Short mmCIF file of C-alpha atoms in Angstrom, two decimals:
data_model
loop_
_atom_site.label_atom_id
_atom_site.label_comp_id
_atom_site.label_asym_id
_atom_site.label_seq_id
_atom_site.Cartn_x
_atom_site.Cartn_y
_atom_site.Cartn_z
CA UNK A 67 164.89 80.51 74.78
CA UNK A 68 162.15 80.98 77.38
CA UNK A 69 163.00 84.86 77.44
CA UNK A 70 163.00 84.84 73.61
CA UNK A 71 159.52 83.26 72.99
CA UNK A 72 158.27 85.73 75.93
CA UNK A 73 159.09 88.38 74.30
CA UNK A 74 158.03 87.16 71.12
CA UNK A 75 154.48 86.86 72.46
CA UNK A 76 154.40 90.32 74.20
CA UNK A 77 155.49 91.76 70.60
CA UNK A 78 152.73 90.03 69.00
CA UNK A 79 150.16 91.05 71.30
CA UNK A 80 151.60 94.81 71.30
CA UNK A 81 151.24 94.38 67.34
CA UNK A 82 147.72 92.83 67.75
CA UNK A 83 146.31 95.08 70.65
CA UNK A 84 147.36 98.13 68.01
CA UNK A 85 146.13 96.58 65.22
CA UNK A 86 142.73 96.33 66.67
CA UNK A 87 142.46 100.00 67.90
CA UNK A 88 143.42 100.91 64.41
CA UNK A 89 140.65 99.29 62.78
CA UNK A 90 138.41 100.86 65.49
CA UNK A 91 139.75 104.13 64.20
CA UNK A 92 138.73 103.20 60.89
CA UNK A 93 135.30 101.78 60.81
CA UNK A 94 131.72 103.43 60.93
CA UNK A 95 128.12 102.08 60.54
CA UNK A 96 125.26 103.42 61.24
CA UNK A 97 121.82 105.23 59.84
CA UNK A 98 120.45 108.42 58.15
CA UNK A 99 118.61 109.92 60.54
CA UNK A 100 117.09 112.50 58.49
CA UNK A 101 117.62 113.71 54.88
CA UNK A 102 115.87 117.33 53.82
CA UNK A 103 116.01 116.77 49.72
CA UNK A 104 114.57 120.52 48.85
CA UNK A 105 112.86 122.80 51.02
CA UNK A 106 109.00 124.15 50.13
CA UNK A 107 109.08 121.52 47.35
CA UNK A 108 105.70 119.45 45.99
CA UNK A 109 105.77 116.45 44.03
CA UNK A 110 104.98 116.89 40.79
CA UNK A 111 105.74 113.60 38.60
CA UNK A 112 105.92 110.06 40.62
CA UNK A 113 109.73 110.70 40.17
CA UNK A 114 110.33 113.68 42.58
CA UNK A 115 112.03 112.49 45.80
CA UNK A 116 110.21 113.42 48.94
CA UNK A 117 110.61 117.19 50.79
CA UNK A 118 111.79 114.91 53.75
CA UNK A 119 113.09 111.53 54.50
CA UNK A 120 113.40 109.91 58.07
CA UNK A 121 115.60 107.13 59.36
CA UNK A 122 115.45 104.90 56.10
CA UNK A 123 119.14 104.41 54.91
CA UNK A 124 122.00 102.93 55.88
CA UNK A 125 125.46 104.42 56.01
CA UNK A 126 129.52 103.42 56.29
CA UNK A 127 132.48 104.94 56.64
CA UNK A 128 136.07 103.77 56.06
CA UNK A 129 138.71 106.35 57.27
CA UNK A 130 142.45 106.21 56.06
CA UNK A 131 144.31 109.41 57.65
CA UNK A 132 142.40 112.44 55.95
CA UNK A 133 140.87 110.61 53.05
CA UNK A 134 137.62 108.41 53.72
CA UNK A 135 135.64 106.02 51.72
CA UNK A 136 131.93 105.83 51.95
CA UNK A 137 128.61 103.57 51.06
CA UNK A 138 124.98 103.69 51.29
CA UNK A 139 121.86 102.29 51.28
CA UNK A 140 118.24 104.06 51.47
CA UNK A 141 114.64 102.37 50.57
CA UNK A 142 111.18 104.55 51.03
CA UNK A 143 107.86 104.02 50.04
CA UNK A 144 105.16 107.16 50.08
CA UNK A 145 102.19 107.84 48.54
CA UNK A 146 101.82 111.14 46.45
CA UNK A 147 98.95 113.09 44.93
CA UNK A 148 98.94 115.96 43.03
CA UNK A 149 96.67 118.06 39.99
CA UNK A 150 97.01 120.46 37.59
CA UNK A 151 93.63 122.91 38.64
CA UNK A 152 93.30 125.88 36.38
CA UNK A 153 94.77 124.72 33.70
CA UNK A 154 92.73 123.69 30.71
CA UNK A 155 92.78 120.19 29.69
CA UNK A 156 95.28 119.45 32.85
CA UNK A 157 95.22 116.50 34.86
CA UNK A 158 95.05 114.53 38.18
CA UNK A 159 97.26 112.14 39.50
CA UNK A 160 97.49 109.99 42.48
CA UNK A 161 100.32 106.16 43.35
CA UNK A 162 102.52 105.35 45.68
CA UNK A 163 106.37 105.11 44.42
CA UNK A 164 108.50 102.29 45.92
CA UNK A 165 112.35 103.83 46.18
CA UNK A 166 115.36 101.87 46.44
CA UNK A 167 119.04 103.85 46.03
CA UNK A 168 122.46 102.30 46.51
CA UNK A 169 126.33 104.22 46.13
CA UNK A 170 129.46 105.17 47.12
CA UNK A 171 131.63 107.90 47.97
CA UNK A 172 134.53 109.46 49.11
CA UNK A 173 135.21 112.41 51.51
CA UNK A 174 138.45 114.69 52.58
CA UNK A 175 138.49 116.14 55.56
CA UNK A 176 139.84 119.99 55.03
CA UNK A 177 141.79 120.33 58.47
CA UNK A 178 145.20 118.90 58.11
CA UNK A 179 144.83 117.38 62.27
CA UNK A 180 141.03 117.48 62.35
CA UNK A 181 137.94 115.73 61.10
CA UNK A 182 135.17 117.39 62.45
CA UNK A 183 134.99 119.57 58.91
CA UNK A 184 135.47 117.91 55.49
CA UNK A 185 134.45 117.90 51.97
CA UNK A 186 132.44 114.82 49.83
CA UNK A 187 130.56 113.22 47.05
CA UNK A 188 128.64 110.19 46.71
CA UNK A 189 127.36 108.69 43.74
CA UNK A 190 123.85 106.58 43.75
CA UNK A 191 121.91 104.38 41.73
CA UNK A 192 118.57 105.44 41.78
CA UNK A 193 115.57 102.92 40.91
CA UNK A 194 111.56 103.73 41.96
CA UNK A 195 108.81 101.51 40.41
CA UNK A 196 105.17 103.72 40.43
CA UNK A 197 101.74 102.36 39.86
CA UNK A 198 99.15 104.77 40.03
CA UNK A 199 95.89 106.51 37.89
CA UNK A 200 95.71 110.10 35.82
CA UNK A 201 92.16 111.25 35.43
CA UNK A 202 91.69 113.71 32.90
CA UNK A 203 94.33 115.22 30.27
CA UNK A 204 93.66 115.95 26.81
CA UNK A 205 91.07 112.82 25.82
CA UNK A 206 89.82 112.94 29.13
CA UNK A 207 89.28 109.50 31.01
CA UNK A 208 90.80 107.27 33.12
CA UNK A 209 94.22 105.66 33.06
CA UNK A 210 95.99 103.38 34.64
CA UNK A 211 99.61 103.09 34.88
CA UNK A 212 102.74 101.40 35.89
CA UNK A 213 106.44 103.43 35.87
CA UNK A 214 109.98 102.82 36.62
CA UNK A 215 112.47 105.29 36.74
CA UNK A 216 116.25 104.24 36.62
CA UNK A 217 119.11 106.96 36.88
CA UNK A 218 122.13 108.64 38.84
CA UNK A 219 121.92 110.72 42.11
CA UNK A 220 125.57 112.68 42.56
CA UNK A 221 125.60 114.26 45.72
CA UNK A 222 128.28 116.91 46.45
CA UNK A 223 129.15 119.31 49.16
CA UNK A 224 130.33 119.65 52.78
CA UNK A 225 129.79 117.65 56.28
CA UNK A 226 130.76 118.50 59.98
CA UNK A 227 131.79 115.16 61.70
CA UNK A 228 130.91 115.92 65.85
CA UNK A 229 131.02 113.85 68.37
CA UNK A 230 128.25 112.73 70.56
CA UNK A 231 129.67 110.19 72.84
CA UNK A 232 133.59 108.28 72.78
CA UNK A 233 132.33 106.16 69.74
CA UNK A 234 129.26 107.39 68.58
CA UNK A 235 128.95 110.34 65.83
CA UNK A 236 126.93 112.99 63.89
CA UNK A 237 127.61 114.29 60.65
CA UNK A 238 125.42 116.83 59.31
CA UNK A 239 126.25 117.49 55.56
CA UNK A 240 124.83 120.08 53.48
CA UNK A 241 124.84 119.05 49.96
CA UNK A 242 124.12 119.75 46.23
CA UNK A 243 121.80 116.68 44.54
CA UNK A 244 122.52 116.78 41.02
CA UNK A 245 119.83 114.06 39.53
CA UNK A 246 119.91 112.59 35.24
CA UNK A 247 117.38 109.67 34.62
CA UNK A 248 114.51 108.29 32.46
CA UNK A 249 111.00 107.34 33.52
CA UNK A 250 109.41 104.53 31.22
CA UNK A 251 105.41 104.94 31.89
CA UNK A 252 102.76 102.04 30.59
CA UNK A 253 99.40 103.25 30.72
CA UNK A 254 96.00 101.23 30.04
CA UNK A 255 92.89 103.30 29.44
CA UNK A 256 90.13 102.50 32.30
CA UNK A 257 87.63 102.24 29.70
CA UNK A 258 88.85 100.92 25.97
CA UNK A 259 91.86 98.73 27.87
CA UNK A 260 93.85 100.46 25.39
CA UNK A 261 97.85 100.56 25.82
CA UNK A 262 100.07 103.32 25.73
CA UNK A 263 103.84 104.01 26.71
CA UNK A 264 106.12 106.86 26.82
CA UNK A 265 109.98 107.71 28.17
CA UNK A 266 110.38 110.80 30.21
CA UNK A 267 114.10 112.02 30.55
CA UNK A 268 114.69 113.94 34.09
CA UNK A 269 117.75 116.43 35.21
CA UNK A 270 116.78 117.89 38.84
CA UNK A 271 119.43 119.66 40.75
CA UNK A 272 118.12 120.61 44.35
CA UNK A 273 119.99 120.95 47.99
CA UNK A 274 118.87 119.77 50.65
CA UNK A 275 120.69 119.18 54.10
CA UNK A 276 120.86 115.32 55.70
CA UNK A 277 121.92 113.78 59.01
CA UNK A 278 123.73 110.61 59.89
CA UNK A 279 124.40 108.71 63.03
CA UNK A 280 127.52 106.82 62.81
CA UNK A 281 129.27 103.88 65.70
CA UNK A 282 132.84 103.95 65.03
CA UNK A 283 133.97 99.84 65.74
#
């Protein structure tokens, strides 16, 4: 009986012990280091992402054999300024956008034994609340204004998985941003106080290359 329960509790722990280098397999969490949305790109509406994101998101990764499933998280605030000189009755604008996206994902890795190379797409919610003043336009003046812009970010395209040290990664993707939202804009007039609003509907498609920095646990 002795013999029985000893072996009994070496087969559990064999079981265990596996079990938890499996889900160390499995697991990933870590940060964005660096995301490169377009390259020689300006802002032009309060909606435009920035040229170049550092460190701001948060990223997972769930691996089951060559399939993988994946989230993320990403917040930035920036400032933006931008004018419309030469052009008659144009205008100039200047806020500061407050950016919050959230998704998931999947990705496949394309060598039948290796991960290193492998194909994805995400899919984000995309919210960014503006405030910020347009002098100028067609009446001329000064307004004031308040914006938020709700819509979908699908990324799509191809990441190299290397790594650094035994349980730490990088995984540079290169990727295709296809973007479809609406902007809702309330402006007041400086002067009269008088209200206006308009919708703005937005499709961007732009690549851009990004970085993340993954602890496998």
């Amino acid at each position: 009986m002795k013999k029985i329960i000893i072996q009994l509790v070496l087969i559990g722990s064999c079981i265990h012990i596996s079990a938890q280098d499996s889900l160390k397999k499995r697991f990933e969490l870590g940060v964005t280091l660096a995301t490169f949305n377009s390259f020689n790109h300006s802002i032009y509406h309060s909606e435009n992402r920035l040229p170049f994101e550092f460190c701001n998101g948060l990223f997972f990764r769930y691996s089951m054999n060559r399939f993988a499933l994946r989230a993320q998280a990403s917040y930035y605030q920036n400032k933006y300024a931008f004018n419309s000189a030469g052009i008659t009755d144009g205008t100039d604008e200047s806020g500061i956008n407050h950016a919050f996206r959230i998704g998931i994902g999947g990705q496949y890795s394309l060598l039948k034994k290796k991960e290193w190379l492998y194909a994805f797409v995400d899919l984000n919610y995309r919210n960014i609340n503006s405030t910020g003043t347009v002098v100028g336009g067609v009446w001329g003046g000064t307004k004031n204004y308040t914006a938020k812009s709700n819509g979908i970010d699908t990324y799509f395209g191809l990441g190299f998985k290397l790594k650094v040290f035994k349980s730490v990664y990088l995984s540079p993707e290169l990727f295709n941003n296809f973007y479809i939202g609406a902007t809702n804009k309330i402006g007041t007039d400086a002067n009269s106080g008088i209200i206006s609003k308009s919708t703005m509907y937005n499709v961007n498609v732009n690549p851009g290359v990004r970085v993340h920095l993954t602890v496998k646990f």
